[in-house]
Short mmCIF file of C-alpha atoms in Angstrom, two decimals:
data_model
loop_
_atom_site.label_atom_id
_atom_site.label_comp_id
_atom_site.label_asym_id
_atom_site.label_seq_id
_atom_site.Cartn_x
_atom_site.Cartn_y
_atom_site.Cartn_z
CA THR A 1 0.00 0.00 0.00
CA ASP A 2 0.92 3.66 -0.25
CA THR A 3 1.23 4.04 3.52
CA ALA A 4 3.89 1.35 3.64
CA ASN A 5 5.85 2.97 0.83
CA PRO A 6 8.75 4.97 2.32
CA ILE A 7 8.62 7.46 -0.55
CA ALA A 8 4.94 8.15 0.15
CA LYS A 9 5.69 8.73 3.84
CA LEU A 10 8.41 11.20 2.88
CA PHE A 11 5.93 13.46 1.02
CA ALA A 12 2.91 12.76 3.22
CA ASN A 13 2.90 16.29 4.74
CA LEU A 14 3.65 18.16 1.52
CA PRO A 15 0.96 19.87 -0.59
CA PHE A 16 1.75 17.98 -3.75
CA GLY A 17 -1.42 16.54 -5.21
CA ARG A 18 -3.59 17.57 -2.26
CA VAL A 19 -7.15 18.50 -3.13
CA ASN A 20 -7.72 20.77 -0.10
CA GLN A 21 -5.20 23.23 1.29
CA TYR A 22 -5.55 26.05 3.89
CA THR A 23 -2.77 28.59 4.39
CA ALA A 24 -2.38 31.50 6.87
CA ASN A 25 0.74 33.73 6.63
CA VAL A 26 2.09 36.77 8.48
CA THR A 27 4.99 38.60 6.84
CA ALA A 28 7.10 41.41 8.35
CA THR A 29 9.82 43.40 6.58
CA GLN A 30 12.28 45.77 8.25
CA THR A 31 14.85 47.89 6.46
CA LEU A 32 18.24 47.52 8.13
CA PHE A 33 20.07 49.96 5.91
CA SER A 34 18.78 52.26 3.18
CA PRO A 35 20.67 55.29 1.82
CA ARG A 36 17.35 56.97 0.98
CA LEU A 37 15.70 56.70 4.40
CA GLY A 38 17.76 59.36 6.19
CA GLY A 39 17.49 61.75 3.26
CA ALA A 40 13.73 61.34 3.13
CA LEU A 41 13.46 62.18 6.83
CA ARG A 42 15.60 65.30 6.37
CA VAL A 43 13.48 66.39 3.41
CA ALA A 44 10.31 65.99 5.50
CA SER A 45 11.82 68.06 8.32
CA ARG A 46 12.91 70.81 5.90
CA PHE A 47 9.49 70.83 4.29
CA GLU A 48 7.81 71.28 7.67
CA SER A 49 10.10 74.19 8.48
CA ALA A 50 9.47 75.80 5.09
CA THR A 51 5.73 75.45 5.64
CA ARG A 52 5.99 77.24 8.98
CA PHE A 53 7.89 80.14 7.40
CA THR A 54 5.33 80.31 4.60
CA LEU A 55 2.56 80.47 7.19
CA GLY A 56 4.36 83.35 8.92
CA GLU A 57 4.65 85.15 5.59
CA GLN A 58 0.94 84.75 4.92
CA ILE A 59 0.07 86.02 8.41
CA ALA A 60 2.29 89.08 7.88
CA GLU A 61 0.58 89.78 4.55
CA THR A 62 -2.85 89.47 6.17
CA GLU A 63 -1.87 91.90 8.93
CA PHE A 64 -0.60 94.37 6.33
CA GLN A 65 -3.87 94.19 4.43
CA ILE A 66 -5.85 94.70 7.65
CA ARG A 67 -3.73 97.69 8.72
CA SER A 68 -4.06 99.23 5.26
CA ALA A 69 -7.82 98.65 5.21
CA TYR A 70 -8.14 100.18 8.68
CA VAL A 71 -6.23 103.29 7.60
CA ARG A 72 -8.36 103.57 4.45
CA ALA A 73 -11.48 103.32 6.60
CA LEU A 74 -10.15 106.09 8.85
CA LEU A 75 -9.38 108.22 5.80
CA ALA A 76 -12.88 107.69 4.42
CA ARG A 77 -14.37 108.67 7.78
CA GLU A 78 -12.16 111.77 7.88
CA LEU A 79 -13.18 112.82 4.37
CA GLU A 80 -16.82 112.23 5.27
CA ALA A 81 -16.47 114.42 8.38
CA SER A 82 -14.77 117.13 6.34
CA ALA A 83 -17.49 117.05 3.69
CA ARG A 84 -20.19 117.17 6.39
CA GLU A 85 -18.52 120.16 8.01
CA ALA A 86 -18.36 121.94 4.66
CA VAL A 87 -22.08 121.30 4.15
CA ALA A 88 -22.77 122.60 7.64
CA GLN A 89 -20.78 125.76 6.93
CA ALA A 90 -22.64 126.29 3.67
CA GLN A 91 -25.96 125.78 5.50
CA ARG A 92 -25.01 128.35 8.15
CA PHE A 93 -23.98 130.76 5.41
CA LEU A 94 -27.32 130.21 3.66
CA ASP A 95 -29.16 130.88 6.90
CA GLN A 96 -27.25 134.13 7.29
CA GLU A 97 -28.16 135.18 3.75
CA ARG A 98 -31.81 134.44 4.35
CA LEU A 99 -31.67 136.46 7.56
CA ARG A 100 -30.05 139.34 5.73
CA LEU A 101 -32.71 139.13 3.04
CA SER A 102 -35.46 139.26 5.65
CA THR A 103 -33.92 142.36 7.23
CA GLY A 104 -33.39 144.07 3.91
CA ALA A 105 -29.58 143.92 4.12
CA GLY A 106 -29.24 141.23 1.47
CA SER A 107 -30.61 140.30 -1.91
CA GLU A 108 -32.46 137.35 -3.35
CA LEU A 109 -29.51 136.75 -5.69
CA ASP A 110 -27.20 136.24 -2.72
CA VAL A 111 -29.63 133.70 -1.26
CA LEU A 112 -29.79 131.83 -4.55
CA ARG A 113 -26.01 131.73 -4.79
CA ALA A 114 -25.77 130.36 -1.25
CA GLU A 115 -28.34 127.71 -2.10
CA VAL A 116 -26.41 126.68 -5.22
CA SER A 117 -23.18 126.50 -3.24
CA LEU A 118 -24.86 124.28 -0.65
CA GLU A 119 -26.39 121.95 -3.24
CA ASN A 120 -23.02 121.59 -4.99
CA LEU A 121 -21.54 120.29 -1.73
CA ARG A 122 -24.23 117.70 -1.05
CA PRO A 123 -23.10 115.23 -3.78
CA GLN A 124 -19.58 115.33 -2.35
CA LEU A 125 -21.00 114.41 1.05
CA VAL A 126 -22.94 111.50 -0.47
CA ASP A 127 -19.81 110.25 -2.24
CA ALA A 128 -17.82 110.50 0.99
CA GLN A 129 -20.50 108.57 2.89
CA ASN A 130 -20.54 105.82 0.26
CA ALA A 131 -16.75 105.59 0.32
CA ALA A 132 -16.77 105.33 4.12
CA ALA A 133 -19.40 102.57 4.03
CA THR A 134 -17.46 100.65 1.36
CA SER A 135 -14.16 100.88 3.23
CA THR A 136 -15.85 99.72 6.43
CA LEU A 137 -17.31 96.69 4.65
CA ASP A 138 -13.89 95.84 3.27
CA LEU A 139 -12.40 96.03 6.76
CA LYS A 140 -15.15 93.76 8.12
CA ARG A 141 -14.39 91.25 5.40
CA LEU A 142 -10.71 91.14 6.29
CA VAL A 143 -11.25 90.78 10.04
CA ASN A 144 -14.05 88.25 9.52
CA VAL A 145 -16.79 90.35 11.09
CA PRO A 146 -20.37 89.83 9.86
CA LEU A 147 -21.35 92.61 7.51
CA ALA A 148 -24.48 93.39 9.52
CA THR A 149 -22.50 93.86 12.74
CA PRO A 150 -21.77 97.51 13.64
CA LEU A 151 -18.08 98.38 13.59
CA SER A 152 -16.64 101.33 15.48
CA LEU A 153 -13.18 102.71 14.71
CA THR A 154 -11.61 103.70 18.03
CA THR A 155 -8.66 105.73 16.76
CA ARG A 156 -8.30 108.95 14.79
CA LEU A 157 -6.35 109.60 11.64
CA ASP A 158 -3.67 111.69 13.32
CA ALA A 159 -0.31 112.71 11.99
CA PRO A 160 2.68 110.82 13.45
CA SER A 161 3.87 112.44 16.64
CA ALA A 162 7.54 111.56 16.10
CA ALA A 163 9.88 111.50 13.16
CA ALA A 164 10.06 108.36 11.09
CA PRO A 165 12.57 105.83 12.44
CA GLY A 166 15.79 105.28 10.57
CA SER A 167 16.07 102.60 7.91
CA MET A 168 17.92 99.31 8.28
CA ASP A 169 20.48 97.69 6.06
CA PRO A 170 18.48 96.05 3.23
CA SER A 171 20.64 92.93 3.41
CA ALA A 172 19.76 92.58 7.10
CA VAL A 173 16.08 92.96 6.23
CA ALA A 174 16.38 90.12 3.72
CA SER A 175 17.88 87.89 6.40
CA GLU A 176 14.82 88.48 8.65
CA ARG A 177 12.13 87.86 6.05
CA ALA A 178 10.12 84.67 6.49
CA ALA A 179 9.79 84.23 2.73
CA VAL A 180 13.59 84.19 2.41
CA HIS A 181 13.86 81.59 5.17
CA ALA A 182 11.23 79.47 3.43
CA GLU A 183 13.14 79.64 0.16
CA GLU A 184 16.36 78.76 1.96
CA GLU A 185 14.62 75.62 3.19
CA GLN A 186 13.59 74.88 -0.38
CA VAL A 187 17.24 75.12 -1.43
CA GLN A 188 18.16 72.66 1.31
CA ILE A 189 15.37 70.34 0.14
CA ALA A 190 16.70 70.49 -3.41
CA ASP A 191 20.18 69.68 -2.11
CA GLU A 192 18.80 66.67 -0.22
CA LEU A 193 17.05 65.53 -3.41
CA VAL A 194 20.41 65.54 -5.16
CA LYS A 195 21.81 63.34 -2.40
CA LEU A 196 18.79 61.05 -2.67
CA ALA A 197 19.36 60.71 -6.39
CA HIS A 198 23.00 59.72 -5.72
CA SER A 199 21.87 57.22 -3.11
CA ALA A 200 20.32 55.10 -5.86
CA TYR A 201 23.85 53.77 -6.53
CA ILE A 202 24.26 52.48 -2.93
CA PRO A 203 23.06 48.97 -1.92
CA ALA A 204 20.27 48.48 0.64
CA VAL A 205 19.82 45.76 3.27
CA ASP A 206 16.39 44.41 4.36
CA PHE A 207 15.34 41.83 6.93
CA LYS A 208 12.26 39.76 6.13
CA MET A 209 10.45 37.22 8.28
CA SER A 210 7.42 35.10 7.38
CA PHE A 211 5.39 32.88 9.69
CA GLY A 212 2.65 30.62 8.36
CA ARG A 213 0.34 27.77 9.24
CA LEU A 214 -0.65 25.05 6.74
CA MET A 215 -3.38 22.43 6.79
CA TYR A 216 -4.44 19.74 4.27
CA PRO A 217 -7.81 18.24 5.26
CA GLN A 218 -9.22 15.22 3.44
CA GLN A 219 -12.54 16.99 3.05
CA THR A 220 -13.21 20.56 2.01
CA PHE A 221 -14.54 21.68 5.38
CA GLY A 222 -13.13 18.88 7.44
CA LEU A 223 -11.16 21.04 9.85
CA ASN A 224 -11.86 19.10 13.01
CA GLY A 225 -9.15 16.80 14.15
CA THR A 226 -6.63 18.07 11.57
CA ASP A 227 -3.26 19.34 12.71
CA TRP A 228 -1.85 22.66 11.48
CA LEU A 229 1.69 22.58 10.13
CA THR A 230 4.11 25.45 10.91
CA ASP A 231 6.08 27.27 8.21
CA TRP A 232 8.62 29.86 9.40
CA ASN A 233 11.19 31.70 7.24
CA ALA A 234 13.65 34.52 7.86
CA ALA A 235 16.04 36.18 5.44
CA ILE A 236 18.42 39.12 5.12
CA THR A 237 18.36 40.62 1.64
CA LEU A 238 21.06 42.72 0.04
CA LYS A 239 19.83 44.78 -2.90
CA VAL A 240 22.66 45.87 -5.19
CA PRO A 241 21.76 48.28 -8.03
CA ILE A 242 23.51 47.18 -11.19
CA PHE A 243 21.86 48.65 -14.29
CA ASN A 244 18.49 50.26 -14.91
CA GLY A 245 18.88 51.86 -18.30
CA PHE A 246 20.75 55.03 -17.21
CA LYS A 247 17.72 56.14 -15.16
CA ARG A 248 19.80 56.99 -12.09
CA GLY A 249 22.09 59.29 -14.03
CA ALA A 250 19.11 61.15 -15.48
CA GLU A 251 17.56 61.54 -12.01
CA VAL A 252 20.83 62.97 -10.65
CA SER A 253 21.04 65.50 -13.49
CA GLN A 254 17.42 66.49 -12.98
CA ALA A 255 17.96 66.96 -9.22
CA ARG A 256 21.02 69.16 -9.87
CA ILE A 257 19.02 71.35 -12.25
CA GLY A 258 16.32 71.69 -9.59
CA LEU A 259 18.94 72.76 -7.05
CA ARG A 260 20.30 75.45 -9.35
CA GLN A 261 16.77 76.73 -10.00
CA GLU A 262 16.06 77.04 -6.27
CA GLN A 263 19.37 78.83 -5.71
CA TYR A 264 18.45 81.27 -8.47
CA ARG A 265 15.01 81.86 -6.94
CA LEU A 266 16.62 82.54 -3.56
CA ALA A 267 18.97 85.14 -5.04
CA GLN A 268 16.08 86.82 -6.88
CA LEU A 269 13.94 86.82 -3.76
CA ARG A 270 16.67 88.45 -1.66
CA GLU A 271 16.98 91.25 -4.20
CA ALA A 272 13.20 91.67 -4.41
CA VAL A 273 12.88 91.92 -0.61
CA GLN A 274 15.64 94.53 -0.42
CA LEU A 275 14.03 96.55 -3.21
CA GLN A 276 10.60 96.30 -1.56
CA TYR A 277 12.02 97.57 1.74
CA GLU A 278 13.87 100.50 0.14
CA GLN A 279 10.75 101.51 -1.78
CA ALA A 280 8.61 101.33 1.36
CA VAL A 281 11.08 103.45 3.35
CA GLY A 282 11.24 106.02 0.55
CA GLU A 283 7.45 106.16 0.36
CA ARG A 284 7.24 106.71 4.11
CA GLU A 285 9.76 109.54 3.97
CA ARG A 286 7.90 111.22 1.10
CA ALA A 287 4.62 110.89 2.98
CA ALA A 288 6.16 112.45 6.11
CA ALA A 289 7.42 115.41 4.10
CA SER A 290 4.04 115.74 2.42
CA ILE A 291 2.25 115.90 5.79
CA THR A 292 4.32 118.91 6.85
CA ALA A 293 3.71 120.75 3.59
CA ARG A 294 -0.02 120.03 3.50
CA GLN A 295 -0.46 121.04 7.14
CA ARG A 296 0.89 124.48 6.23
CA THR A 297 -1.56 124.58 3.34
CA VAL A 298 -4.46 123.76 5.67
CA ASP A 299 -3.41 126.51 8.07
CA GLN A 300 -3.21 129.01 5.24
CA ALA A 301 -6.54 127.91 3.73
CA GLN A 302 -8.22 128.18 7.13
CA ARG A 303 -6.80 131.68 7.58
CA VAL A 304 -7.97 132.70 4.09
CA TYR A 305 -11.46 131.36 4.73
CA ASP A 306 -11.78 133.15 8.09
CA LEU A 307 -10.59 136.45 6.59
CA THR A 308 -12.86 136.05 3.58
CA VAL A 309 -15.89 135.47 5.79
CA LEU A 310 -14.92 138.49 7.90
CA ARG A 311 -14.55 140.65 4.77
CA TYR A 312 -17.88 139.38 3.48
CA ASP A 313 -19.59 140.36 6.73
CA GLN A 314 -18.15 143.84 6.27
CA GLY A 315 -19.30 143.97 2.65
CA LEU A 316 -15.76 143.83 1.24
CA ALA A 317 -15.92 140.36 -0.33
CA SER A 318 -18.34 138.60 -2.61
CA GLN A 319 -20.20 135.39 -1.97
CA LEU A 320 -18.19 133.72 -4.74
CA GLU A 321 -14.97 134.46 -2.86
CA VAL A 322 -16.42 132.86 0.26
CA SER A 323 -17.42 129.76 -1.73
CA ASP A 324 -13.96 129.50 -3.31
CA ALA A 325 -12.28 129.86 0.08
CA ARG A 326 -14.52 127.15 1.52
CA LEU A 327 -13.73 124.74 -1.34
CA SER A 328 -10.00 125.45 -1.00
CA LEU A 329 -10.15 124.69 2.71
CA LEU A 330 -12.08 121.48 2.04
CA GLN A 331 -9.54 120.35 -0.55
CA ALA A 332 -6.61 121.23 1.71
CA ARG A 333 -8.04 119.17 4.55
CA ALA A 334 -8.66 116.24 2.22
CA ASN A 335 -5.08 116.45 0.93
CA ARG A 336 -3.71 116.48 4.47
CA ALA A 337 -5.83 113.46 5.44
CA GLN A 338 -4.63 111.59 2.37
CA ALA A 339 -1.01 112.39 3.20
CA ILE A 340 -1.45 111.09 6.75
CA ALA A 341 -3.13 107.93 5.45
CA GLN A 342 -0.32 107.42 2.95
CA TYR A 343 2.21 107.70 5.76
CA HIS A 344 0.50 105.07 7.90
CA ILE A 345 0.08 102.73 4.94
CA ALA A 346 3.72 103.27 3.99
CA ASP A 347 4.77 102.55 7.58
CA ALA A 348 2.76 99.33 7.44
CA GLY A 349 4.52 98.58 4.16
CA VAL A 350 7.90 98.99 5.86
CA GLN A 351 6.91 96.53 8.55
CA ARG A 352 5.59 94.19 5.87
CA ALA A 353 8.85 94.37 3.93
CA ARG A 354 10.73 93.49 7.09
CA GLY A 355 8.30 90.69 7.91
CA VAL A 356 8.36 91.44 11.65
CA SER A 357 4.70 90.82 12.38
CA SER A 358 4.29 89.74 15.99
CA ALA A 359 1.70 87.12 15.11
CA ALA A 360 3.84 85.82 12.28
CA LEU A 361 6.91 85.51 14.47
CA SER A 362 4.98 83.66 17.14
CA GLN A 363 3.77 81.16 14.55
CA VAL A 364 7.24 80.66 13.09
CA ARG A 365 8.99 80.22 16.41
#
C-alpha cells in the first residue's frame, strides 16, 4: 500500500497533489540599511520648516492688508467728516443770507447763490458717505466680522507724533524675512534631493520574516481533528543596483538642475525683498514730508477762509470768494488726510517688507 511505501511517507505532509489546502501567513519586513531613508526624513523636516515660514509670511501679509484697510477706513471717515462740516458751513452761510434778506440787508440773488453752493456740496458728502461705508465693509471682510455687525473705529487719523525711524540695512532685512527663510529651506530640500538621487547607486539591506500555518484536510470543510503545520522563514536581503537603463544618471542630473533653479530663486527673492524695503522706506519719507507741507496749506486755507468770511460780513468780499475759500479749505483738509493715510500705509509697508509681524513671528517660532 501507499502508507507502507517509504517514498509516500516522505511526502505525506507536503501539498503535492492535495485536493484541499488552507494557508495562513504573516509577513514582516524591516529595512536595516537604506541610503534613501535618512534623506527622506531630512526632506520631510525641511518641508515642515518651510511650511511654517510660509505660514508666517501669509500672516504678515494678512496683517498688512488689515492695517491698510483700517487706515483707508479712517481716511474715508475723515473725508466724510470734512465734507459734512463743509455742508454745515454752507448751511449756516445760507441761513445768514436768508436772515439778511429778511432784514433788507441782502438780496435774493445772494440767497440763490448760497443755495447753489450748498447743493453743490451735497453730492460730495454722499460720495464720501458711500466711500466710508465701502471701506468699512472691506475692513469687516478682512477681520471676519459679519457685515451686519456695527463696527466702530476707536482711533483717529492723526499725523505721526515723532519723526520716522531710521532705515535698516536692506541685506539685514532680507535675512529676517520669512519668505527668504522658506526659500532657503527649499534650497536645502533640493540639495537633499540631489543626495537622494545619488543614493540610488548604494546597496540596501532588508530583513524579512514570514510565519505561516498550513493544513491539508481530506474533506473541504473537514477542519476538526486536523493538525496545522508550521512554516517559518527569515532572510536578510542585500539589494545591489547594477543597471536600470541610465535612469539613475538622469535623475541625478534632474535633481542638480532643480537645485540650481532654487538657488536662483533665492537670489532673486533676496533682491526683491531689499528693493521692496527700500521703496517702502522712501514712500514713508515722502509721505512724512508731504504731511508737513499740507499742514501748512491747511493753516493758510483756514486763515484765508476766516478772513474772507470776515470781509464778506463787512461787505468787502463777494459770496463767490467765500465759496472759493470754503472749497479750497475742504480740498486742503482732504489732501492732508490723504497724506497722513499714505504715511501710515507706507509705515505698514515697511513693517511688511521686514516681515516682523508679531503674530507671524509667534507662529514661526
